[in-house]
mmCIF file of C-alpha atoms in Angstrom:
data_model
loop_
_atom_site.group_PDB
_atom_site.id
_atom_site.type_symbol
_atom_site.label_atom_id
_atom_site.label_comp_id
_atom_site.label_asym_id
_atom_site.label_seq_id
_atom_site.Cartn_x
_atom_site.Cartn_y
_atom_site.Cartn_z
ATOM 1 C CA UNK A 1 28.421 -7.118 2.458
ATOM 2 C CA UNK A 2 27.107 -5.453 -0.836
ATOM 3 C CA UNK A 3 27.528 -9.086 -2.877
ATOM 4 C CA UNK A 4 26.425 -11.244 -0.050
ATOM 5 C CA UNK A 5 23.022 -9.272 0.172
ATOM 6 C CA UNK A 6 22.577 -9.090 -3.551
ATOM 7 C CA UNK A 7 22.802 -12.903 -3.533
ATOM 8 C CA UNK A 8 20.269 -13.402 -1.460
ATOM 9 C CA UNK A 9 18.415 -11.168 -3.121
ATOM 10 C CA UNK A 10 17.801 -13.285 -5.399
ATOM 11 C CA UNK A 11 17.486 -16.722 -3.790
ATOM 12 C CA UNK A 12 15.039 -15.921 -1.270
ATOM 13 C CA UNK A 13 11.908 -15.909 -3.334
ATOM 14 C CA UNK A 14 10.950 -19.586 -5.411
ATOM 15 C CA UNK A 15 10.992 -17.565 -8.793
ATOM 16 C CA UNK A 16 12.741 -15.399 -10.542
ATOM 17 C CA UNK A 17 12.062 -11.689 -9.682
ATOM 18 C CA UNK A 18 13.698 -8.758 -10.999
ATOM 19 C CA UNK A 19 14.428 -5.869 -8.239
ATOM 20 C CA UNK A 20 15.328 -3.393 -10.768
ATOM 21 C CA UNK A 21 13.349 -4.664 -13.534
ATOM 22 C CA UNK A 22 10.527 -1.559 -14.034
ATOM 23 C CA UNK A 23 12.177 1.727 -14.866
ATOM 24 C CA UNK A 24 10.045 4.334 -13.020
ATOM 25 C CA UNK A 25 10.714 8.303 -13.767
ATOM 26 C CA UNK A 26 8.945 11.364 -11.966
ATOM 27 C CA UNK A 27 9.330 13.920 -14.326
ATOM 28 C CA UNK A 28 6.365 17.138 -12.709
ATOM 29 C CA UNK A 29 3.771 17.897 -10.403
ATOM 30 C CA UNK A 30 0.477 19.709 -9.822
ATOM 31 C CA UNK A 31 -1.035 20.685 -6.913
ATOM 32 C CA UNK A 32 -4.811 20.906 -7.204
ATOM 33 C CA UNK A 33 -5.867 22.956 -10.588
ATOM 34 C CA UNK A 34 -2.623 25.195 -10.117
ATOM 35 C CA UNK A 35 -0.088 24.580 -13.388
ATOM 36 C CA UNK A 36 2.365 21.450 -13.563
ATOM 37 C CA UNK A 37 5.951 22.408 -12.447
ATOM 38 C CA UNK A 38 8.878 20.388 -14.117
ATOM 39 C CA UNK A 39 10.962 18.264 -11.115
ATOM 40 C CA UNK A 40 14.416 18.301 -11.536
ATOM 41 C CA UNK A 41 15.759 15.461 -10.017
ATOM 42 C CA UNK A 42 19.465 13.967 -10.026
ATOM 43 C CA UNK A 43 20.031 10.504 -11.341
ATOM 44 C CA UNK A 44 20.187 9.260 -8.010
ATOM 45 C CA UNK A 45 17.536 11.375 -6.498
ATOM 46 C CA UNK A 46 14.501 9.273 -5.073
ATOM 47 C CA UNK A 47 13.390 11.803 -1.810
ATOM 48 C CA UNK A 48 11.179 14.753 -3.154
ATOM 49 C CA UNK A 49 10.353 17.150 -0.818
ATOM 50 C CA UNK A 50 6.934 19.129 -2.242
ATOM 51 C CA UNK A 51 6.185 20.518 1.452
ATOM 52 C CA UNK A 52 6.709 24.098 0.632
ATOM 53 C CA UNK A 53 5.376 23.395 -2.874
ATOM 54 C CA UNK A 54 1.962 22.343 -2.248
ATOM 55 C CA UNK A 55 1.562 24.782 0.947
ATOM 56 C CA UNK A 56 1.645 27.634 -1.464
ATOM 57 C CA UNK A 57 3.214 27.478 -5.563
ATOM 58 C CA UNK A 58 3.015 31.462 -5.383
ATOM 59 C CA UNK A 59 2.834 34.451 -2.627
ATOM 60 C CA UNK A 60 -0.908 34.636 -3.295
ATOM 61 C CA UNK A 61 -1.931 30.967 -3.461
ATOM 62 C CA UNK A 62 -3.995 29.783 -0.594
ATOM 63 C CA UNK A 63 -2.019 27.571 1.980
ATOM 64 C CA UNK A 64 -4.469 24.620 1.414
ATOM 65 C CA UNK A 65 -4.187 21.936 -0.757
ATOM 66 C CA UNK A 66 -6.676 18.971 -1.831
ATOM 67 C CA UNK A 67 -4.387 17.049 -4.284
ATOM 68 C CA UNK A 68 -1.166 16.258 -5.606
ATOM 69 C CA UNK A 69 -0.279 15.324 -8.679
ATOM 70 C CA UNK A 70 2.348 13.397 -10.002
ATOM 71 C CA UNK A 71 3.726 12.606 -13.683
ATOM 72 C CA UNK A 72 6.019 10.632 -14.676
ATOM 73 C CA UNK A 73 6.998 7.262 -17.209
ATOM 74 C CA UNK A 74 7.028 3.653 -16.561
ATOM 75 C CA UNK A 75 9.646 1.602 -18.704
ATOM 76 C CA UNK A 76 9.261 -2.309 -18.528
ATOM 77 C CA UNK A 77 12.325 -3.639 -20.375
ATOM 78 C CA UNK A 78 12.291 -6.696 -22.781
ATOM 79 C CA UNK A 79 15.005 -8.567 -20.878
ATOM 80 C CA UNK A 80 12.453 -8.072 -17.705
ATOM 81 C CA UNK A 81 9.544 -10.051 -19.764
ATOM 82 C CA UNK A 82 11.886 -12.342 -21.073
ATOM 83 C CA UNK A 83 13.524 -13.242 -17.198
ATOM 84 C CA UNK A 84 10.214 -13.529 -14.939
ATOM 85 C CA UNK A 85 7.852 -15.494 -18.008
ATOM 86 C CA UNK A 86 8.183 -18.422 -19.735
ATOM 87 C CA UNK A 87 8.813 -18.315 -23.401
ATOM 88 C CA UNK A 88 5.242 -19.740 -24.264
ATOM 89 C CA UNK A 89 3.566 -16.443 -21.959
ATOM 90 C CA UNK A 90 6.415 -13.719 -23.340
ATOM 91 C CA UNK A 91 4.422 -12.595 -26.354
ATOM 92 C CA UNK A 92 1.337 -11.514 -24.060
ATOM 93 C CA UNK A 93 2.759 -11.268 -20.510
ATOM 94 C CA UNK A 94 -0.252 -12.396 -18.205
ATOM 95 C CA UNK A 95 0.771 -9.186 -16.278
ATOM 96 C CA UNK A 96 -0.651 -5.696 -14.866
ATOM 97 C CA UNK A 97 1.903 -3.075 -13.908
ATOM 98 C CA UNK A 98 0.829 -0.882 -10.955
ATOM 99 C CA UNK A 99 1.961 2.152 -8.802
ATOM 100 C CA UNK A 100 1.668 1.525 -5.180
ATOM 101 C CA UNK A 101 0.727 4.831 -3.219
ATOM 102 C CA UNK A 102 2.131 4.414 0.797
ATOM 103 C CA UNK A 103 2.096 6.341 3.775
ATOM 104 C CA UNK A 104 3.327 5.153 7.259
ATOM 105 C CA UNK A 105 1.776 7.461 9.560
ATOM 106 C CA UNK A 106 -1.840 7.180 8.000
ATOM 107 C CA UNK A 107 -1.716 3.491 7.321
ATOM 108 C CA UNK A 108 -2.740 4.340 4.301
ATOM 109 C CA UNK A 109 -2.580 2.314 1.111
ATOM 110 C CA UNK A 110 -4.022 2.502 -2.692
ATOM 111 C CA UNK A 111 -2.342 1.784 -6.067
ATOM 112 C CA UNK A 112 -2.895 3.162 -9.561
ATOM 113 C CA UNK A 113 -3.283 0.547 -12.353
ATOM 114 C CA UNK A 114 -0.569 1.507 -15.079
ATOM 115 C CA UNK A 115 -1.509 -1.128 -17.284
ATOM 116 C CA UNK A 116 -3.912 -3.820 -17.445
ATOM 117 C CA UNK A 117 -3.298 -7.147 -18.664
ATOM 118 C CA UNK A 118 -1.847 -8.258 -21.189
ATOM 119 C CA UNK A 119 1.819 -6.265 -20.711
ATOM 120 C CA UNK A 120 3.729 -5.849 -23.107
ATOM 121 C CA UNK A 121 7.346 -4.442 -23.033
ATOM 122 C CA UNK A 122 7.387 -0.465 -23.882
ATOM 123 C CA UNK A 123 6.883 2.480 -21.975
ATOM 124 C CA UNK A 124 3.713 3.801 -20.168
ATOM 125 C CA UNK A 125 2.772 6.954 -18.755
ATOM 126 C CA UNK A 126 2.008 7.040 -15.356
ATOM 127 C CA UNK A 127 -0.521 9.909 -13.526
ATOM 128 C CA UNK A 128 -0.461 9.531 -9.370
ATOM 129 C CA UNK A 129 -3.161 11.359 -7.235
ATOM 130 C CA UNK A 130 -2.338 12.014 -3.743
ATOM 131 C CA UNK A 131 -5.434 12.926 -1.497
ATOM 132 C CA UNK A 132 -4.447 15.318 1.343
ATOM 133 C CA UNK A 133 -6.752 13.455 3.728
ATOM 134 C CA UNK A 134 -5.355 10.136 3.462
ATOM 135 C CA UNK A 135 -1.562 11.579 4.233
ATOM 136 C CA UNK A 136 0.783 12.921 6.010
ATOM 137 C CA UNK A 137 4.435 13.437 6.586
ATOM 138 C CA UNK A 138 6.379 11.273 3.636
ATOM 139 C CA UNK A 139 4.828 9.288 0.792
ATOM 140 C CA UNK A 140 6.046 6.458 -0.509
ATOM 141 C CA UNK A 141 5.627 5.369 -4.116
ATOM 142 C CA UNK A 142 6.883 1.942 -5.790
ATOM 143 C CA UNK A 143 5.705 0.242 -9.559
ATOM 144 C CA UNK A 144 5.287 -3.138 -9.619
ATOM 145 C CA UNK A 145 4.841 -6.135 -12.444
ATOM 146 C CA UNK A 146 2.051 -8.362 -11.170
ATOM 147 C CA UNK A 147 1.031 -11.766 -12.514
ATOM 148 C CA UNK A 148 -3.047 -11.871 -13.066
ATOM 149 C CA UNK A 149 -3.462 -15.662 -13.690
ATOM 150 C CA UNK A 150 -2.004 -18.810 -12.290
ATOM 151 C CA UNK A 151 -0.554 -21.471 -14.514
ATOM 152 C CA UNK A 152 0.541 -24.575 -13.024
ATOM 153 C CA UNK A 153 3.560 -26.323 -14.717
ATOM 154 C CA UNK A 154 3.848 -30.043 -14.247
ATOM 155 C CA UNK A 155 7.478 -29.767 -14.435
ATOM 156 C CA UNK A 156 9.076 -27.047 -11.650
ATOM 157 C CA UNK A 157 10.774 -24.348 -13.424
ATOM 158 C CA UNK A 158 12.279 -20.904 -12.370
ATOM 159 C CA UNK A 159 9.355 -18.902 -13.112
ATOM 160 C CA UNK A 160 6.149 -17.525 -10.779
ATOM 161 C CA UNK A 161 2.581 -19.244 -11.163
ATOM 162 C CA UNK A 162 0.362 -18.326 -9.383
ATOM 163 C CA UNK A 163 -2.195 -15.488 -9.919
ATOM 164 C CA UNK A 164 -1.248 -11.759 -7.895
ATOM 165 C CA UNK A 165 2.466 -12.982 -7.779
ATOM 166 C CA UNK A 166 4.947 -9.908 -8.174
ATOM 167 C CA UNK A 167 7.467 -10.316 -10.353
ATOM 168 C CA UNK A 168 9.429 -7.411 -10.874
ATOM 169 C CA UNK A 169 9.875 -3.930 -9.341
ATOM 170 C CA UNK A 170 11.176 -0.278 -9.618
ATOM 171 C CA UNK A 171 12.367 2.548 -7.873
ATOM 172 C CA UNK A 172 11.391 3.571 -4.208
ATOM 173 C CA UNK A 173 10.224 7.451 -4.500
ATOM 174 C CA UNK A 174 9.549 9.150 -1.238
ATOM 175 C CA UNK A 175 7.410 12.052 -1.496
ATOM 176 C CA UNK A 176 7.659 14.646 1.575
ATOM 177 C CA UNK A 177 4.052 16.356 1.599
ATOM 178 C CA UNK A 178 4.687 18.067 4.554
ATOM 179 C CA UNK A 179 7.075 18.842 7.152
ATOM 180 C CA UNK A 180 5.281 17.662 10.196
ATOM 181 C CA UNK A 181 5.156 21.116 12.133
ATOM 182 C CA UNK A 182 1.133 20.958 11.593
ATOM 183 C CA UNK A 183 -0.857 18.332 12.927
ATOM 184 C CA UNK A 184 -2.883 17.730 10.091
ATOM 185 C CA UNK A 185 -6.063 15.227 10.352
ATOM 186 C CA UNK A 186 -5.524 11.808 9.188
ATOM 187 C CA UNK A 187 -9.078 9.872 7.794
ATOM 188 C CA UNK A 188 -7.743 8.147 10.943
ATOM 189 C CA UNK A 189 -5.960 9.116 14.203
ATOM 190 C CA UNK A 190 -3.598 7.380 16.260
ATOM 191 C CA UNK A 191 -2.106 7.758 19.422
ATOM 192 C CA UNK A 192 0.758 5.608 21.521
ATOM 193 C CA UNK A 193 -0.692 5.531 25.517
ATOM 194 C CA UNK A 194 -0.554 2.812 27.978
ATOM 195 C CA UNK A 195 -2.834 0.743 28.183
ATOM 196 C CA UNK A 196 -2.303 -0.268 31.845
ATOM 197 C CA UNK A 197 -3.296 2.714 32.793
ATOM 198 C CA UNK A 198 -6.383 3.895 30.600
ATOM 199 C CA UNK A 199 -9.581 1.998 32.086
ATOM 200 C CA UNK A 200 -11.615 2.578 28.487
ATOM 201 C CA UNK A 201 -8.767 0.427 26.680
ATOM 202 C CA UNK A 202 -8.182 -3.642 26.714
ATOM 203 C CA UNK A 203 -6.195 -5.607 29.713
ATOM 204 C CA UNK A 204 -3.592 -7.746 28.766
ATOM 205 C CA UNK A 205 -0.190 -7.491 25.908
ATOM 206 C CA UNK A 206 -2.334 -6.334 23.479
ATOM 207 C CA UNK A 207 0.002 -4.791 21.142
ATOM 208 C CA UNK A 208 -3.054 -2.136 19.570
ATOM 209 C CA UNK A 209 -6.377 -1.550 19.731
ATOM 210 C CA UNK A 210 -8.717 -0.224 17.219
ATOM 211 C CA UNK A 211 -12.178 2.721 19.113
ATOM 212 C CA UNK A 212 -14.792 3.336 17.958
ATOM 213 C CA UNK A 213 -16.580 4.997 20.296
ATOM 214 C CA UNK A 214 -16.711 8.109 18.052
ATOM 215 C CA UNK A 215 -18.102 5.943 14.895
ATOM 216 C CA UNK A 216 -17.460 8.856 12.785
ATOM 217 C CA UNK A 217 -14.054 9.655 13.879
ATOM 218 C CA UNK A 218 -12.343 5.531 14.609
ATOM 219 C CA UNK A 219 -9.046 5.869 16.714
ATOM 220 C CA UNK A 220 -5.882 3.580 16.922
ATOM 221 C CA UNK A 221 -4.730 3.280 20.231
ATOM 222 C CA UNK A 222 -0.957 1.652 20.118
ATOM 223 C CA UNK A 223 0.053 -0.380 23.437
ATOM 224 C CA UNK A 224 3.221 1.976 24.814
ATOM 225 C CA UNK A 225 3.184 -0.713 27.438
ATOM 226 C CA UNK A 226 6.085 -2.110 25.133
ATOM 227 C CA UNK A 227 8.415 0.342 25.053
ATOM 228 C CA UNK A 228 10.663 -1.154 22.471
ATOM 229 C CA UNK A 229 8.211 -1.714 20.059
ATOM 230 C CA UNK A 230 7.151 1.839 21.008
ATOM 231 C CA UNK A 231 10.121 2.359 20.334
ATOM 232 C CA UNK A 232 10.758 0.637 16.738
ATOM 233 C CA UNK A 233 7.204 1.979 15.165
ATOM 234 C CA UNK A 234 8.837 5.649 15.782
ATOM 235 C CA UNK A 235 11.616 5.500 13.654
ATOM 236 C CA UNK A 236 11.778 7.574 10.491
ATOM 237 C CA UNK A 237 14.407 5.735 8.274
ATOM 238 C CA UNK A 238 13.942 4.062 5.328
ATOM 239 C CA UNK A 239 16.715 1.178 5.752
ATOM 240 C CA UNK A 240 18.129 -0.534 8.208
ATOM 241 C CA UNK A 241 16.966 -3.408 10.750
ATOM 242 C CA UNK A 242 14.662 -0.761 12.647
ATOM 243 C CA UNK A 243 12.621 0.412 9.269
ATOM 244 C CA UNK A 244 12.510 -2.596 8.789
ATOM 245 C CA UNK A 245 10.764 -4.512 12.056
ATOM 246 C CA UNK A 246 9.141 -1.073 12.020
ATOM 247 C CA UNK A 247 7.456 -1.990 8.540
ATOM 248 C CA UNK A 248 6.640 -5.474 9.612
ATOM 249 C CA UNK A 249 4.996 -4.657 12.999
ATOM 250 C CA UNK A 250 3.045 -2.027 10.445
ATOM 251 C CA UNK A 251 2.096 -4.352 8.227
ATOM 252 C CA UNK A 252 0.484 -6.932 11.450
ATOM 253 C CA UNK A 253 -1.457 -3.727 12.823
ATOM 254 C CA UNK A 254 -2.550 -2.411 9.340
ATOM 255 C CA UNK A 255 -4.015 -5.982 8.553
ATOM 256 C CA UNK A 256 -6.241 -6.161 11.588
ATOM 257 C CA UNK A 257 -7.180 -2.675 11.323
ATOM 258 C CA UNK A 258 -7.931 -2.949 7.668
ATOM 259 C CA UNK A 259 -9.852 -5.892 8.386
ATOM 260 C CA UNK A 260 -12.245 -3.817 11.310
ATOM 261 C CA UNK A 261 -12.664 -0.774 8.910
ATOM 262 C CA UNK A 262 -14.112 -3.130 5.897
ATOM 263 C CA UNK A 263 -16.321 -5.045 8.134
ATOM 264 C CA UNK A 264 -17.676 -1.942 9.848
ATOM 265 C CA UNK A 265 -18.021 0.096 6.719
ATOM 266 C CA UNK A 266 -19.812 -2.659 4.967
ATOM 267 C CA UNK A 267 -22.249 -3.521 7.342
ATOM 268 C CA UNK A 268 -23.287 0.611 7.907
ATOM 269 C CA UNK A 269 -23.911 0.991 3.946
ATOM 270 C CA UNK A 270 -27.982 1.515 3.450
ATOM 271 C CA UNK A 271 -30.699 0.384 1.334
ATOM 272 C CA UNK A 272 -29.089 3.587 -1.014
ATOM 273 C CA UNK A 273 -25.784 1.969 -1.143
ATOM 274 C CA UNK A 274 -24.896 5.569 0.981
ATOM 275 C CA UNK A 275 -22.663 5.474 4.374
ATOM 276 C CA UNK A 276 -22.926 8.327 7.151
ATOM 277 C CA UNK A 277 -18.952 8.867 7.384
ATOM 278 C CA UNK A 278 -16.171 10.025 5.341
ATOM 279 C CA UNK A 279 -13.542 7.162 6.660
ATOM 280 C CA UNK A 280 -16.617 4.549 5.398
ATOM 281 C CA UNK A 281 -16.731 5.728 2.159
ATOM 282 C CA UNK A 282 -13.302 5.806 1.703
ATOM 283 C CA UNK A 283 -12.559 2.662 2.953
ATOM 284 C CA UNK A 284 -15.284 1.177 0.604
ATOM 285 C CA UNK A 285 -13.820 3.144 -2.590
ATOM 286 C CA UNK A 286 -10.201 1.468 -1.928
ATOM 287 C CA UNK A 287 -11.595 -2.357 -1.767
ATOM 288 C CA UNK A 288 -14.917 -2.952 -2.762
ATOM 289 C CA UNK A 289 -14.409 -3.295 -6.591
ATOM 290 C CA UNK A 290 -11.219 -5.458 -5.847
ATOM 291 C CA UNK A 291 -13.212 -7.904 -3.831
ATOM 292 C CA UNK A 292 -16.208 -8.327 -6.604
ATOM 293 C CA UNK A 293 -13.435 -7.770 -9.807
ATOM 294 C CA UNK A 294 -15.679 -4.528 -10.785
ATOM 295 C CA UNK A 295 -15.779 -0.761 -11.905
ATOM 296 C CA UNK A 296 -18.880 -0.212 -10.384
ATOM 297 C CA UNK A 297 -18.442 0.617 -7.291
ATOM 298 C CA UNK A 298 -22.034 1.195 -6.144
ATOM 299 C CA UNK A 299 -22.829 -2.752 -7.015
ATOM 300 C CA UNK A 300 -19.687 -3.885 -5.484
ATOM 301 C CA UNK A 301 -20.443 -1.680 -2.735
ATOM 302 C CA UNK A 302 -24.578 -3.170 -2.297
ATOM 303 C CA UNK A 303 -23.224 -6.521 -3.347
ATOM 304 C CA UNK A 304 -20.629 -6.425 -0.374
ATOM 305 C CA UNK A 305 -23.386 -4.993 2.586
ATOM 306 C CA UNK A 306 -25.427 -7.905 1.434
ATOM 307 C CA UNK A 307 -22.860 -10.840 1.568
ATOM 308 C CA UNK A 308 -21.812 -9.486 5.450
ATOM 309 C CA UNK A 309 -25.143 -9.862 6.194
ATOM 310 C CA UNK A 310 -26.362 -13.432 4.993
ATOM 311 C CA UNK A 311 -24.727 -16.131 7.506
ATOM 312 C CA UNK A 312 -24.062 -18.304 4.256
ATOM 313 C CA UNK A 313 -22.175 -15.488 1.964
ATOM 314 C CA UNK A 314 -20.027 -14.214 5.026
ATOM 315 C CA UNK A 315 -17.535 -16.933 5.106
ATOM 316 C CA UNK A 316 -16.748 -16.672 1.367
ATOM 317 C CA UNK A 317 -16.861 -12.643 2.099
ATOM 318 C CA UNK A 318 -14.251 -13.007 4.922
ATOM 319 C CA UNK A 319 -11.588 -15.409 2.690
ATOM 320 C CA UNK A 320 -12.008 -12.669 -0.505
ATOM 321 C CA UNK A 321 -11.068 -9.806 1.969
ATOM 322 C CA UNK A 322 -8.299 -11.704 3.273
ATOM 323 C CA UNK A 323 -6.971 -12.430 -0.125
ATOM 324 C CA UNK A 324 -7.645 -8.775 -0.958
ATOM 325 C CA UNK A 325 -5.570 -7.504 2.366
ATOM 326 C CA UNK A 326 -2.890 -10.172 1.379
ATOM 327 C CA UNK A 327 -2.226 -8.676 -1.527
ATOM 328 C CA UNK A 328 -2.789 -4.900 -0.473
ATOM 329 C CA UNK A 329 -0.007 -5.069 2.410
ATOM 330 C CA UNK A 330 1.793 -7.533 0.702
ATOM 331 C CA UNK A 331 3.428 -8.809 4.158
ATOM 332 C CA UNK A 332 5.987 -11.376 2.441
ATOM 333 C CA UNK A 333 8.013 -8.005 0.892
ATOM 334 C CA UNK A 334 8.830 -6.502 3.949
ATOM 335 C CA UNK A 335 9.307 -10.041 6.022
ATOM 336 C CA UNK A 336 12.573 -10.297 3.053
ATOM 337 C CA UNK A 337 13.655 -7.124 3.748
ATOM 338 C CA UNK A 338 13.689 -7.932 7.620
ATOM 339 C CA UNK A 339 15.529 -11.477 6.636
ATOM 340 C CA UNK A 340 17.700 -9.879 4.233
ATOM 341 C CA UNK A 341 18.926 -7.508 7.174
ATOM 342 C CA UNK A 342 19.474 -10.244 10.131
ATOM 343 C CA UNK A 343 21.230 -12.037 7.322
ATOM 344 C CA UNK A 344 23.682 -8.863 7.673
ATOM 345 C CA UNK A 345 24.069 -8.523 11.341
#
């Protein structure tokens, strides 16, 4: 079973892509201003539970936390470079190498950039920030080598080229940040109800629907109506066909919420490039300089209210977001995963 899935593996994308092919070490933690603490972690070790850690690192350290800290090293190999770029591209990889930062119960998504482009082959040290109010439960946290421009070949050849391709990957780290006996306050809530039976919700199969009735507190209502994919979106495991449908019907929902948020948030920003709610301004901070390829995000952020509001900058506004939430969810992993598991059953 082992070989078979391994072979697919590495058939099922048009390029080559390397699974194992960024080296990714946790090596400490911080929690807020307290000191770093050393993690000592077995070879195979890749769950890190920090519950108790950041609750309290002493008897007389308050039981609330802001942020979490994580150090550790990034190693992209030379054989890496040399398998997923051509030999003309090898001596300045047209690549950044990111973190990805992922929580299931929030929907939440962000990524640290590692490395810009050009990457070169070497080690890089890597510094993750974990926001309390974007999480909850377990964290998940992934590097990945991403191609930043596309180069069409005339001749096909075995290697990606097009622009925001991944191309190689590391280890999956899944970071416990609590133990789920508190109900902490996600930037947003959700709930599973039916919907047949709640007049204030939508008729029909929807599968989840997205309130804002409270503007400055947005809920996501999930359809219960289906009880298996009720069902499916409450398992906890990592692997497996479940995680994995689980992840996919994730990845639909957090699209079209995603979508809703950016709009919303970007059409409530002022005259003072200032929004009213926290969930607005976060939003805004995660996407806005991605869509306009800036730093600043106070004129990606005035440059974004004003494109949602002219009738002949929205279209173009609407296709960058998409691209942006494309690459974001990334919805093509996790559809392999699923495929690489019913090619198993």
């Amino acid at each position: 079973m082992t070989r078979r899935s391994q072979r697919h593996r590495t058939t099922t994308l048009p390029f080559s892509y390397r699974n194992k092919g960024v080296g990714f070490d946790l090596d400490s933690f911080a929690v807020d201003d307290r000191e770093r603490t050393a993690l000592e972690l077995n070879p195979s070790q890749t769950e890190i539970d920090l519950a108790s850690a950041v609750s309290s690192s002493d008897s007389s350290a308050e039981s609330d936390w802001s942020t979490l800290t994580l150090n550790g090293e990034l190693r992209l190999p030379e054989d890496t470079v040399q398998a997923v770029f051509p030999e003309d591209e090898r001596a300045q990889p047209p690549a950044k190498l990111y973190v990805t930062i992922r929580c299931h119960e929030t929907i939440y998504r962000d990524r640290t950039i590692v490395s810009e482009a050009p990457t070169t082959p070497g080690e890089y040290d890597v510094e993750l920030e974990i926001p309390k109010d974007t999480v909850r439960g377990t964290v998940e946290l992934r590097p990945y080598l991403v191609r930043t421009e596309a180069h069409p070949r005339e001749e096909p050849n075995d290697y990606a080229d097009q622009k925001n391709f991944r191309v190689a990957s590391g280890t999956l780290y899944y970071v416990v940040v609590d133990g789920g006996e508190e109900e902490e306050r996600a930037a947003i809530d959700g709930e599973r109800v039916r919907f047949s039976q709640n007049a204030h919700l939508p008729d029909g199969n929807k599968l989840y629907y997205l309130d804002f009735r409270n503007e400055g507190r947005p809920k996501l209502w999930i359809n219960s109506d289906h009880p298996r994919i009720a069902e499916v979106l409450q398992s906890r495991g990592s692997v497996g066909a479940e995680a994995r449908m689980r992840d996919v019907i994730l990845d639909q929902v957090s699209y079209g919420v995603w979508v809703q948020l950016l709009v919303r948030a970007g059409t409530a920003v002022n005259a003072e490039g200032e929004v009213e709610h926290e969930w607005q301004e976060m939003v805004l901070q995660t996407f806005v300089r991605n869509l306009y390829d800036t730093s600043d995000v106070s004129e990606a952020t005035h440059r974004f209210r004003d494109d949602l509001s002219d009738p002949q900058t929205l279209p173009h506004v609407m296709q960058r977001i998409d691209s942006e939430l494309q690459e974001y969810i990334d919805p093509r992993e996790q559809l392999i995963h699923l495929m690489e598991e019913g090619l198993q059953i």
